[in-house]
Amino acid sequence: MPAAGQVAQPRGWAPAHVGQIQLRGIAQVALSASPWTGLFFTVALFAGSWRIGVYGLLGAAASTVAAAVLGADRDGLAKGLEGYCGCLTSIAIVVRLGASWRTAVLAVIAAVVCSVLGAAAGRLLGRIGLPALTAPFCLVAGALAIALPTAPAAAAPPIPTAGATTLSAAELGHAFCNNIGQVFFLDTWYAGLILLLGVLVASRIAAVAAACGSVVAILTACAMGLPADRITEGLYGYNAVLVAIALAATFLTLTPWTAGYATLAAVASVPFTAAWQAFDQPSGGSPFTWPFVVTTWLFLAAAPALDRPGISFEKAK
Amino acid sequence: MPAAGQVAQPRGWAPAHVGQIQLRGIAQVALSASPWTGLFFTVALFAGSWRIGVYGLLGAAASTVAAAVLGADRDGLAKGLEGYCGCLTSIAIVVRLGASWRTAVLAVIAAVVCSVLGAAAGRLLGRIGLPALTAPFCLVAGALAIALPTAPAAAAPPIPTAGATTLSAAELGHAFCNNIGQVFFLDTWYAGLILLLGVLVASRIAAVAAACGSVVAILTACAMGLPADRITEGLYGYNAVLVAIALAATFLTLTPWTAGYATLAAVASVPFTAAWQAFDQPSGGSPFTWPFVVTTWLFLAAAPALDRPGISFEKAK
Amino acid sequence: MPAAGQVAQPRGWAPAHVGQIQLRGIAQVALSASPWTGLFFTVALFAGSWRIGVYGLLGAAASTVAAAVLGADRDGLAKGLEGYCGCLTSIAIVVRLGASWRTAVLAVIAAVVCSVLGAAAGRLLGRIGLPALTAPFCLVAGALAIALPTAPAAAAPPIPTAGATTLSAAELGHAFCNNIGQVFFLDTWYAGLILLLGVLVASRIAAVAAACGSVVAILTACAMGLPADRITEGLYGYNAVLVAIALAATFLTLTPWTAGYATLAAVASVPFTAAWQAFDQPSGGSPFTWPFVVTTWLFLAAAPALDRPGISFEKAK
């Protein structure tokens, strides 16, 4: 089993190699380049529903092929960096519009646009040393969610209660798993667990970070008095899971300082997620993973200006 | 007749020279520096209504004079680059508030602010190799549209139909022309045709790009099931027209690859426009040409990272 | 009394030194590094209400301590640059949620996040030569305001009248003072006057700029026909006050050209503020000082591209 960071050189388009790139594209949603992680993630998608699985594979393939056709960087291609935004965008589309030939065409075009935006984000953000993360997905899926509403905008978002929210043990368990599952729009607890296993096969640190991010998000959301049913669905925590993986296990070297720094970021991502959901409510939009993207960008941008072990020096990746 | 790109050196403020700068300022709305294009555009504005014509000239003059007084780059001034945002802003104001002395004062101040924002956009975007496009206009007109609402926010935006939209031949013709006319807030078919002629006198490629952009936008909007009356008014297509001119005829060298790239961008601009309109609905705002600006920025930023003829190397302009 | 720009080197954590940093942190809200200004500002906060005073001190202390613990730049720390965003954020939180232990914990965490975002803003904006201003505060307070709504979103914002608004002499006086007071969420006229005195003890130019900014904002808001009660509360003018201080007294050298430039910026900030308030209405958010931040950024970014005395060369600060 190759290490998460190890990357094979492009070896033409042998089927095995193509399959590996495809799986890596799905694994990169959780910032991993391991095909084994991608395999677990694919299983989790199909555990959610066959539609999500098929569209996830379709989107990852479409944006990877588009990037290859447009002549994007072959090294990023081999790492799966051209697949994850297309994968997520395609899933976001099928979840909202349902499976059909029209949806499939839309998903493919959207995934192709993702690959162009990925190149743009890489160039614009590369100058300031920040990764693109899932920004292309958020932009494309966000525009489509508002452009193609499926129902009139819902009523006003719920007002937090004055006190803290309390959850039963079952709700806590569901919230823990769904915080991970919602990264892929999955809301069944076992899908979240399979995703966590997938992270684990590539990196123990990333799996611990994901689990801690989920716990921190639940505690923060409860302390804020956010509604219990939405906490249980994982709607406030998926950004914290990704923030924790990005800061504690991917872009910074893990030290006690970094762990605290990532915890602070995970805490901050929860009100940010709640705010973005409420802000998007009138137009029927969704924050998708924007709160993860923006929180991670800001905490990574701040890191070199701070002088503590692990924070000030970014990981040579 | 000078070529579109040819630029006279400032020759003091002789009336003929001043008139030429004024016309170029209006031509630059469609990324052209030809005074002949500007003349056709002015005729189209007056064909729309005398108010639009007068305010268009007023706005272009006000922002050009302000830029000269503030000491902005004289080369850009001579090319008309200080006029187009003021022109569009002034038209946006009169269309919304109606003609009056108060409107005229507001239009002049707004045009002056446009010239400052044009300088800011030039400096901030110049670093990353992107043009300002109509961003100053969008910012000023967007703020004023929300700050000075003329009526309570309309009801929720229409929900797209499940199937594709079909248009009659007459509707198709109107949509084709209005997609071009709406660049200047014009919604009469002959105004759109005069604008297209104006583009044609400076550059055949730009005229073909504008026409193709309009057709692509209609096809995309119909495929998305957007409402027929709004497609016919040109409300989903004016950004695609500008995107096509910018990518296929202005900033990239035309090749089959660029043509496909520009088509993809024009397609992407349609849901982006629909989304921005829906997003702005609750506050009474309007996307103006933001979708054109952002789509063009992203596709231009991505271009050097892609390795295909015409896309990877930006036109030496 | 030290001049506004004079900065003591960190001398360990002697109580007098700590108190000076704390006062400077509050003074930096109005871009001053004078502890005397901070003392007047603190008095004004307590004149508003003891809660605002206590939370203002708490927030400034929390973000300064967090910045010190995280190893931020000690020179900025000594100037109070790590305090002002925490101070404002903490006040924004107590004004909205009322004082309680839970509010205090939230205010401290928010202030800590402010210090991280301050480091991020410093690095990202430093590259393009722009100051962070109150952007970290606006981001944190803005997210919390939407995430923790205290009431359902209000009705649609008021529509401006067709003519100009007229104010009585008493309303004019209140509007003048409240435009300054609202920088700190204060709406009692004497609190605004104490703040103005605080600016005056450090810099006469800054005090004149603040006063002129307030007058310009009232004239602009009345000319726009904005509602009299909101003008009197200072809700359209606090950004103009800050814009005037920033452009005429802090970042540019004062010349007749700069004075005109700052006036134009102050005028522009008023519709921008009105627009941002209307835009945020559906989600229950608030613009806070975003209009000041964005207007100042754009006018500062444009300055080097313009060739007039005082505007083209930024003050060596």
Short mmCIF file of N, CA and C in Angstrom, two decimals, chain A residues 127-128 159-163 223-225 257 261 264 268 271-272 274-275 278-279 282 298-299 301-302 304-308, chain C residues 68-73 102 109 112-113 116-117 119-120 123-124 127 139 143-144 146-149 151-152 279-280 282-283:
data_model
loop_
_atom_site.label_atom_id
_atom_site.label_comp_id
_atom_site.label_asym_id
_atom_site.label_seq_id
_atom_site.Cartn_x
_atom_site.Cartn_y
_atom_site.Cartn_z
N ARG A 127 0.35 32.06 -6.00
CA ARG A 127 1.19 33.23 -5.74
C ARG A 127 1.29 33.57 -4.27
N ILE A 128 0.18 33.33 -3.54
CA ILE A 128 0.21 33.69 -2.13
C ILE A 128 0.35 32.45 -1.26
N ILE A 159 -33.78 30.10 14.88
CA ILE A 159 -33.07 30.97 15.82
C ILE A 159 -32.50 30.09 16.93
N PRO A 160 -31.21 30.23 17.24
CA PRO A 160 -30.61 29.40 18.29
C PRO A 160 -31.33 29.63 19.62
N THR A 161 -31.37 28.60 20.43
CA THR A 161 -31.97 28.75 21.74
C THR A 161 -31.02 29.53 22.65
N ALA A 162 -31.58 30.06 23.74
CA ALA A 162 -30.77 30.88 24.63
C ALA A 162 -29.73 30.03 25.37
N GLY A 163 -30.07 28.79 25.67
CA GLY A 163 -29.14 27.94 26.40
C GLY A 163 -28.41 26.99 25.47
N ALA A 223 -22.89 24.24 22.40
CA ALA A 223 -22.67 25.42 23.23
C ALA A 223 -23.36 26.65 22.64
N MET A 224 -23.45 26.71 21.31
CA MET A 224 -24.09 27.86 20.66
C MET A 224 -25.61 27.76 20.70
N GLY A 225 -26.13 26.59 21.11
CA GLY A 225 -27.58 26.45 21.15
C GLY A 225 -28.19 26.24 19.77
N TRP A 257 1.15 22.95 19.64
CA TRP A 257 0.70 24.27 19.19
C TRP A 257 -0.24 24.15 17.99
N TYR A 261 -4.10 25.20 17.51
CA TYR A 261 -4.42 26.12 16.41
C TYR A 261 -5.53 25.52 15.54
N LEU A 264 -8.85 25.65 17.38
CA LEU A 264 -9.44 26.99 17.30
C LEU A 264 -10.12 27.19 15.94
N ALA A 268 -14.02 27.83 15.14
CA ALA A 268 -14.46 29.01 14.38
C ALA A 268 -15.30 28.63 13.17
N PRO A 271 -19.66 28.48 13.82
CA PRO A 271 -20.53 29.64 13.60
C PRO A 271 -20.44 30.17 12.16
N PHE A 272 -19.27 30.02 11.55
CA PHE A 272 -19.10 30.46 10.16
C PHE A 272 -20.04 29.66 9.25
N ALA A 274 -22.82 28.07 10.23
CA ALA A 274 -24.21 28.45 10.56
C ALA A 274 -24.55 29.80 9.91
N ALA A 275 -23.61 30.73 9.92
CA ALA A 275 -23.86 32.04 9.34
C ALA A 275 -24.05 31.94 7.83
N ALA A 278 -27.43 30.52 6.99
CA ALA A 278 -28.51 31.49 7.18
C ALA A 278 -28.46 32.56 6.09
N PHE A 279 -27.25 32.95 5.71
CA PHE A 279 -27.09 34.01 4.70
C PHE A 279 -27.60 33.53 3.35
N PRO A 282 -32.23 32.87 1.94
CA PRO A 282 -33.23 33.53 1.08
C PRO A 282 -33.10 33.17 -0.39
N LEU A 298 -7.47 31.37 5.79
CA LEU A 298 -7.08 32.43 6.73
C LEU A 298 -6.10 31.90 7.76
N PHE A 299 -6.33 30.68 8.29
CA PHE A 299 -5.42 30.15 9.30
C PHE A 299 -4.07 29.77 8.67
N ALA A 301 -2.80 31.38 6.00
CA ALA A 301 -2.16 32.66 5.66
C ALA A 301 -1.54 33.30 6.90
N ALA A 302 -2.19 33.11 8.06
CA ALA A 302 -1.68 33.71 9.29
C ALA A 302 -0.44 32.97 9.80
N PRO A 304 2.61 31.83 8.89
CA PRO A 304 4.00 32.29 8.87
C PRO A 304 4.24 33.55 9.69
N ALA A 305 3.19 34.30 10.01
CA ALA A 305 3.36 35.51 10.81
C ALA A 305 3.40 35.20 12.29
N LEU A 306 3.12 33.96 12.65
CA LEU A 306 3.10 33.56 14.05
C LEU A 306 4.35 32.74 14.33
N ASP A 307 4.82 32.82 15.56
CA ASP A 307 6.14 32.26 15.85
C ASP A 307 6.03 31.17 16.90
N ARG A 308 5.40 30.06 16.54
CA ARG A 308 5.30 28.94 17.46
C ARG A 308 5.60 27.65 16.71
N ALA C 68 0.09 37.69 21.61
CA ALA C 68 1.38 37.50 22.28
C ALA C 68 1.68 36.02 22.44
N VAL C 69 0.67 35.25 22.85
CA VAL C 69 0.87 33.81 23.05
C VAL C 69 1.21 33.12 21.74
N LEU C 70 0.55 33.54 20.65
CA LEU C 70 0.79 32.91 19.35
C LEU C 70 2.08 33.39 18.69
N GLY C 71 2.74 34.36 19.32
CA GLY C 71 4.02 34.80 18.78
C GLY C 71 3.90 35.78 17.63
N ALA C 72 2.88 36.66 17.67
CA ALA C 72 2.75 37.67 16.62
C ALA C 72 3.82 38.74 16.78
N ASP C 73 3.98 39.53 15.75
CA ASP C 73 4.95 40.62 15.70
C ASP C 73 4.85 41.54 16.93
N ARG C 102 -21.79 33.38 29.41
CA ARG C 102 -21.70 32.76 28.09
C ARG C 102 -21.23 33.79 27.05
N ILE C 109 -13.31 34.05 22.89
CA ILE C 109 -12.95 33.19 21.76
C ILE C 109 -12.93 34.01 20.46
N VAL C 112 -9.87 36.05 20.22
CA VAL C 112 -8.71 35.23 19.88
C VAL C 112 -8.68 34.95 18.37
N VAL C 113 -9.85 34.61 17.82
CA VAL C 113 -9.91 34.38 16.38
C VAL C 113 -9.53 35.66 15.63
N VAL C 116 -5.83 35.87 15.09
CA VAL C 116 -5.35 35.03 13.98
C VAL C 116 -5.69 35.70 12.64
N LEU C 117 -6.93 36.17 12.51
CA LEU C 117 -7.33 36.79 11.24
C LEU C 117 -6.54 38.08 11.01
N ALA C 119 -3.40 38.48 11.77
CA ALA C 119 -2.13 38.03 11.19
C ALA C 119 -2.31 37.65 9.72
N ALA C 120 -3.44 36.98 9.41
CA ALA C 120 -3.70 36.59 8.03
C ALA C 120 -3.89 37.82 7.15
N ARG C 123 -0.62 39.58 6.41
CA ARG C 123 0.22 38.95 5.38
C ARG C 123 -0.37 39.09 3.99
N LEU C 124 -1.70 38.83 3.86
CA LEU C 124 -2.31 38.86 2.53
C LEU C 124 -2.34 40.27 1.98
N ARG C 127 1.27 42.34 1.10
CA ARG C 127 1.87 42.17 -0.23
C ARG C 127 1.45 43.26 -1.19
N LEU C 139 -15.30 40.53 9.78
CA LEU C 139 -15.51 39.14 9.40
C LEU C 139 -16.06 38.34 10.58
N ALA C 143 -20.01 37.23 10.90
CA ALA C 143 -20.42 35.82 10.95
C ALA C 143 -21.26 35.55 12.18
N LEU C 144 -20.85 36.08 13.34
CA LEU C 144 -21.59 35.81 14.57
C LEU C 144 -22.98 36.46 14.52
N ILE C 146 -24.91 36.83 12.04
CA ILE C 146 -25.84 36.03 11.24
C ILE C 146 -26.04 34.65 11.88
N ALA C 147 -24.98 34.11 12.49
CA ALA C 147 -25.08 32.77 13.08
C ALA C 147 -25.94 32.77 14.33
N LEU C 148 -25.93 33.87 15.07
CA LEU C 148 -26.66 33.94 16.34
C LEU C 148 -27.71 35.03 16.28
N PRO C 149 -28.72 34.90 15.43
CA PRO C 149 -29.73 35.96 15.34
C PRO C 149 -30.50 36.01 16.64
N ALA C 151 -33.42 37.78 16.77
CA ALA C 151 -34.83 37.99 16.40
C ALA C 151 -34.96 37.66 14.93
N PRO C 152 -36.18 37.32 14.47
CA PRO C 152 -36.34 37.08 13.04
C PRO C 152 -35.92 38.33 12.27
N PHE C 279 -28.59 45.05 1.91
CA PHE C 279 -28.21 43.73 1.42
C PHE C 279 -28.21 42.71 2.55
N ASP C 280 -27.77 43.14 3.74
CA ASP C 280 -27.67 42.23 4.88
C ASP C 280 -29.00 42.02 5.59
N PRO C 282 -32.02 40.74 4.87
CA PRO C 282 -32.75 39.46 4.93
C PRO C 282 -32.12 38.44 5.87
N SER C 283 -30.80 38.50 6.02
CA SER C 283 -30.14 37.50 6.86
C SER C 283 -29.92 38.00 8.28
#
